[in-house]
Each structure stands twice: as structure tokens, then as C-alpha cells.
């Protein structure tokens, strides 16, 4: 199939490009200090490697088994993974082959591949060693808990058994050199840097220091034993590290060890050095941790600079050089789900000025720090992209989505606009005002410190963000929430103390017979509040009843914002601070919409009645209906076209839905457009709204200075009312100009940022319901063309977008394409306005309901969807605009190759897969500048 003479393959192809976010259900951690790369294994069998920002690799085991341990082969770029099925797998970073996409040749990339797997033998025993009777080999020893190589003598290994026995094993002679007869159940071991002693941690919450001496091959007692949080029973210390410092006092780091009765449910990591003692208190379980320190053998001290802690839900880094040991923000792996994600919004081609101002606001909140000590090596993108995520706790987080690493740059909190029960600001005497409280905190034992940003709880669920829209040219942001709150914010570079103005819009318009049984509205603060630099709230529009906002749209050039809930939609002029329109969309039988989310139980009698009504209508849905001779454009405008045409074999007739189905008044989409609504000669501002019952309302707007009138206030007049015959929910509306192209965004045409729309010929409106796509001509609203997407397997449209797909071989050529994501997880592409199907892709598993619901498209044909609560999968439908890991493998000078020869030049990944039998040293990975 061709588009204007060009093959579709030049435009589109589905690529699953990269994954953004924190790995779901991590289970193991490893670090290569020489290559400065880190690896994380998960319970689903994934292995992820991270280097400098922008350098990420992912491998997946064939079997879905948990990765219990991973270990780098030092300075080789290879690692071993141990699964819970008792198998070991060898992974290697190798170069991939070049590929051809849409007629264009893509550069090869470096990828993570599994090259070999092993099966572990049975339980090993200790040979040539006489032990006391109760330490004999067999089950009495228990499993091996820890293996630690001697820091100064390669091949000498410390083996610790669960029973408490520790042996020093020489690999070259296969002989036990020393035996340490521990009596407490062992958890972990760690060497002191000189190798003269080691530390063991135990299940009773204590640790012991053992001296390694020559002479007597048996050591009965440790040098010292300590239970730091005793004397009451404590939980096990699962892992312990000992690091030497120049100051003389060693640093001790261990996880666990908390008193069982008082703090048995805490997830803690303790850091001790001399008199300094801090217990880092996390909100999720500690998986593993390591320190970043000197590994050169000629160095006398470890001198740790940071500790990296992998938790169930986040990665935390603590600075050990700075007094007080503060936490450091990471350039990636920030938990997307620090509070549950409720919505998302993508902004492409962000203007440089807006980008810099958002970065500046973010710098006031955090300091950038590269996890591996290098510079931010992510390739500079031609266009900056923002991903905005709304969260359950009322925050909106801004992410740099321009490259491989999804980097947090700014966080906006809306909780400060409202009063909540957990708000300390309304306490007349703050917690710091009481010296007794301050003294009690200082004397607290253990010395807890809350660390990390993952917080699964929300102070008030009504704060949850449901919809976000940003105008990148006017720097206006609209955030709508669960309790009917619509916040209009403006970007400011200075701190401000002001009170947010509140306007109430009643969507029910005092209709009788309805009672709201859901949650109440959020109470706005009665006093001025402090707002830091960044997006600051200017106005709060409160919908009544305070139901969740289901749709929102902004037209900054006209200073208008429209919003919809399950009860109706409203239009607000935020420049004049006045409500323009409030329209109730409720059907008389929509009682469930009045009850709210706290009352979800429907009447059994009503449910049965609706079920039988659907069955009766489905039986007669295939019968031919008479076509009426006259039909008003405001009611079922597409009925004639629907009945006069034969149904294609790949389509089926759509079953009509009941008019009194629950929640039929929910507003699903809103759209502003400058188009022809009243007649074919005068165009002006319009507002379009689509509901769950298949109703579409089109209003003509009189906007002072906006091309629609010269009055002093904005006025709205109902111009058209369309009722789709089968009452399928309307999920998307878009107005097309005379050339069949979407209208430009606000300010784009007036500032010459985009081509002006064609106003010389008739416009059309594209309406997408859950079951079909339809194009209507304007202003008569007569149906022109359609495509029924509903299939026999129950296909429903979930997400729709109009994207610009660019040719991969012809510069500066692109076409607008309609993309539909269905509940089956497949994507359908159509050309516009003819609605001819172009191609179909399987993108998301149909069982992944949350992934389908979370999908968001970009204007260039890329997209994001959640593959777990903490990870976005990124994909691209464009053959030209893709994102990939472009990195270079570097071999140092005079490095021996596997065949014994030498090569004194850089060996870049150019499609050659290297098989190694000897150690291959890989320098830190540096991203290659993107050519996309």
C-alpha cells in the first residue's frame, strides 16, 4: 500500500525501543568497580546493566526464574547469573549487526547476550580436613552462605556455612588452610582490606571479628562479638561490609539487626564509624548494597565515597564523604512509582526557554550527581522531550524523555493548595518548637533517619492527579484531580507567597432528584501559602459535585480551559476569572454517577434489567431498519450512512447500547477548534465535548480578541448536538482543515511556528468512538466516511492519536496518520481523512489492561505504556524517529586477544560478535552521538 507514491514501510514500523524506570521486583545486585557498571537482576529473570547516564542494557533468561545472585567477572564486561532453579548463566556484552529500516541503514549497537549456561553439581563436602564431630560434612553444615576471595591473595577463598563454620580454602592446592569454628548461624562474611581479619554477621543480630593467623589451623573464638541493638532479641544481620579509612576508624555497614519486638518491621541499613552512628530507615525491603571505594591493591585504605542500596522499590545512594552522610539523587533509576502513577502526558519539541526554566526550578529541589562518577554522557537530542506523570499523592513529576535514561528534573506538588489532616503547617506549634521533642529525637535509639522517596501511602486520596495538559508556548499548566479540582498554574522563576483564588462551577445546575453520595471536596487553604520557583497555582476551579475529572483541555491563546466529569462539562475563562458554561450530561437513570467511588454497589434488579435489555437488542441488531426520510443533524446524523452501506466482511454491525446505562454522562474527551460551525463562510472558536453515551456537543464561542467577537466576556452557544446511533462512548474528537490536516496548536500559527490551517475550503470533524471512526463534514455535520473497528472478538478502541510519521529516506516529508490502540493491545494505522487502513501491529498483550490504559502517544509516532507499576516501555511507530542504545566498546592498548595477538586500536561494535576465551577488558561505555 502506498501513501502519495511512497511505501508505507518508509514511514512506519513498530519497534520496542527502551525501558524507562525502576526494575520491577529486583532480587539481586552487582557492581564492577573497574568498569564502573552496575547490574540488577529481577524475579522475572531479567538482567539489567547500567553505566553512565544513557548506557543501559537488558537481557532476559529463557526461563522465568528469579535471579538470586549476579556477579561480574572483574573488568571483562561479562557476568554470571544464578537462578533459583539452580542454574548459572554467563552473559556478555557483544556487538550487534547493522539493520536496515525503511530503506535506511542503522548503526550496530552493543547488546547483552547469554553465551553459556551451567548446572550446579550436588552439595560439596570438605576434604582433607579433620573437624569436630558436630561440624562434619553433610546436612549438619548447612548451605554455603558466603564466598569471599582474599583481598591480597587471589585463589584463597573464605567459605562460610550456615551452621557457623568458616574455612579458608586454597584453590591451587584444593586444601583447607584454616578453620574458624563459629557457633552462631552465619549470614554473611566480609574481609578487612589487609586480609588479616574478617567479619561475620549472624542471625541473632550480632557480628564477630575474626583474626587470620598462621600456626594453629583452628580458631575457636572470635576476637570480639557485638550485638549492636541488643540485649533484647534482634533480627538477623543479613549482610555486613567493613571499609577502612584514612582517618583510622573503619566504617561498618550492615542491614538488619533491629530489635524484634519494637522495630521488627523496619527495613534498615546501619552506617557506623567511630562515634557516628546512623540507622537509615527505608520504606521497602533492602535487597542488597555495595560501596564505591578504591580497589587498587597498592592503596592502603578503602576510603569509601558512597554506598548504593537496592531496595524493593527504589535505589538509594548515600554520600559517605560529606559530613552527615546525606543521600544523593541519581541521574536515572528514580522510582516512577514513588507514588502510584495515575496519568501521564508527553510534550514534544519543548522550547529551549521553557526547558531551561524548568531545569532551573528543578535544580533548586535537587543536585545532579552521576552514579558512576563520570559526566552525563547522554547524547544531546535534537529536540527536548518532557514526560509528565501525575501521581496519587497530588504531585506532577517532570522527566527528561529525550534519551535512553528517563531523568527526573522537576517535581510539582499540589497538596500545598489544600488543607489535609496530615498538614503540619496548620499546627500552631510546629514540631521544631518544642525543645523536649527535639531532645527526644536526638536521644532516640536506634538513631533512625527516614531515607528514600518511595511512599506507597497518600495523605488524602482526593489529591490524586487524573488529567494534565501543558501549553509549551504560554507556560500554562492545567492539573485536574480526583475531587473535581482543576488547577491553573503559571511558570515563575521567583518564590511567591499568595493565596489561590477559588471559583466553583456547579455542573448539575441545581437539578432536582440527585444527591451526591461520594467524597467531599478538598478544602482550600484560607491563608496565603509559600510557593517555590516553578509552576505556581494561580486559580482553582472546583467542580461540583466533586467527582473525578475525566477530561480537560486548554487553549492558552483564548485563555480558556474546559473540563469534564461524570456529571457534565464546564468552560472557564481564567483571564477574566469567570465561568462561561456548565452543561449537565446526566441521563435521568444515571444514579450511579451520583454515588461516587465510595459507593460502588449497584441495584441487582437494575443490573438484571439492563442485562435482559441488552440481550433483546442484540437479537434484533442484525435486522434491517428503515431509513427515515428526514433526520435532523442534531440527532443520529450518521444513521443514513450506516444503514445504506453494506458491512464489509472484516467488520460487523455494531450493537446499540442502552440509553440508561450507568455512567452514560461521563465526559470522555474535549476539544477546542477554530472552524466553521454556524455556516460555511464564518469560522470562529468552538468547543467540542464527547460523552460515554455517544453524544457530541459542539458550542460556538464568542471570544474577545480571539476572532470570535468583540464583547467584553466569553459567550458559548450550542451549535450542534450529535447523537451516535449506537451510543458507543466517544473517546476522541479532532477537527481537520480543508486539506485534511489537524489544526495547529494555540500560538503555533500566530507565531509562525506552524503552517496556517486551510480556511478556504470546508472543514471536517473526526469522531472516534469505542467501536468506529467517522468523519463528518462541517458545518452541516453530514457523514462523509467511516471505518468500523469492532470485530467479532470484542475489539474496543481505547486510545486514539493523530501523529506525523516522517519518511526515513525523503527528508522533510511526513504525513499525518491516525493511530488507534484497542483493548486487544493491537494498533491500527489509518490515513486521514479517507480512513483507509494502512497497517496493524501487535503491541501490548491483551491481558495487560493497565498497560493499555496507560498508553500515551507522542506527536512523532512514539509512545509509552506501563509494563509494571514502576516501568515504562517505549515504542516507536516511526521508521525515522527511534531511540536505541548507541554505545562503543573500547579495548585498551596492548590488550591480548583471545588468539594471543595484540590490537592497539579501538574496536567499535560494527556487527562483529566476539567470542572470548581469555579476559577482555572493556573501558567505561560512552554513548555514540545519535544519528537519528
Short mmCIF file of N, CA and C in Angstrom, two decimals, residues 9 96 139 194 218 282 292 327-328 375 380 383 590 625 673 693 721 729 795 831 833 840 851 873 891:
data_model
loop_
_atom_site.label_atom_id
_atom_site.label_comp_id
_atom_site.label_asym_id
_atom_site.label_seq_id
_atom_site.Cartn_x
_atom_site.Cartn_y
_atom_site.Cartn_z
N UNK A 9 6.25 1.32 4.35
CA UNK A 9 7.42 0.87 5.11
C UNK A 9 8.44 1.98 5.30
N UNK A 96 26.16 -5.91 18.00
CA UNK A 96 25.11 -6.40 17.14
C UNK A 96 25.38 -6.07 15.68
N UNK A 139 24.50 -32.48 55.96
CA UNK A 139 23.46 -31.51 56.24
C UNK A 139 23.71 -30.73 57.51
N UNK A 194 43.36 -5.61 54.43
CA UNK A 194 44.69 -6.22 54.50
C UNK A 194 44.64 -7.74 54.47
N UNK A 218 43.23 -24.01 63.62
CA UNK A 218 41.87 -23.87 64.16
C UNK A 218 41.76 -22.60 64.99
N UNK A 282 14.19 2.74 55.61
CA UNK A 282 13.59 2.75 54.29
C UNK A 282 12.14 2.31 54.36
N UNK A 292 31.13 2.25 46.93
CA UNK A 292 32.05 2.71 45.89
C UNK A 292 33.32 3.15 46.60
N UNK A 327 21.85 11.78 51.46
CA UNK A 327 21.53 11.00 50.27
C UNK A 327 21.81 11.82 49.01
N UNK A 328 22.06 11.13 47.92
CA UNK A 328 22.37 11.78 46.65
C UNK A 328 21.32 11.38 45.60
N UNK A 375 30.80 11.98 33.72
CA UNK A 375 29.93 13.05 33.28
C UNK A 375 28.65 12.48 32.72
N UNK A 380 23.25 14.52 23.19
CA UNK A 380 22.37 15.67 23.15
C UNK A 380 21.33 15.46 22.07
N UNK A 383 15.78 17.47 19.76
CA UNK A 383 14.59 18.06 20.35
C UNK A 383 14.43 17.56 21.77
N UNK A 590 -29.03 7.87 35.60
CA UNK A 590 -27.61 7.78 35.99
C UNK A 590 -27.45 7.97 37.48
N UNK A 625 -33.12 -1.81 9.44
CA UNK A 625 -34.00 -0.76 9.95
C UNK A 625 -34.36 0.18 8.80
N UNK A 673 -11.34 24.22 18.80
CA UNK A 673 -11.00 24.33 17.38
C UNK A 673 -11.54 25.64 16.83
N UNK A 693 -22.17 8.13 26.36
CA UNK A 693 -23.38 7.63 25.71
C UNK A 693 -23.41 7.93 24.22
N UNK A 721 -25.59 19.28 18.13
CA UNK A 721 -25.63 18.17 19.08
C UNK A 721 -25.79 16.89 18.29
N UNK A 729 -19.30 4.98 23.45
CA UNK A 729 -18.58 6.09 24.07
C UNK A 729 -17.65 6.79 23.09
N UNK A 795 -13.48 -6.20 19.93
CA UNK A 795 -12.50 -5.12 19.87
C UNK A 795 -13.13 -3.80 20.29
N UNK A 831 -4.94 6.35 7.22
CA UNK A 831 -4.65 7.66 6.68
C UNK A 831 -5.88 8.55 6.88
N UNK A 833 -8.02 12.22 5.52
CA UNK A 833 -9.31 11.93 6.16
C UNK A 833 -10.04 10.74 5.56
N UNK A 840 -1.36 -2.87 10.67
CA UNK A 840 -1.77 -3.25 12.02
C UNK A 840 -0.59 -3.92 12.72
N UNK A 851 -1.50 -1.67 31.16
CA UNK A 851 -0.61 -1.17 30.13
C UNK A 851 -1.36 -0.48 29.02
N UNK A 873 7.48 1.02 29.05
CA UNK A 873 8.04 0.51 27.81
C UNK A 873 7.88 1.59 26.75
N UNK A 891 38.73 -1.28 23.56
CA UNK A 891 39.75 -2.21 24.04
C UNK A 891 41.03 -1.42 24.30
#
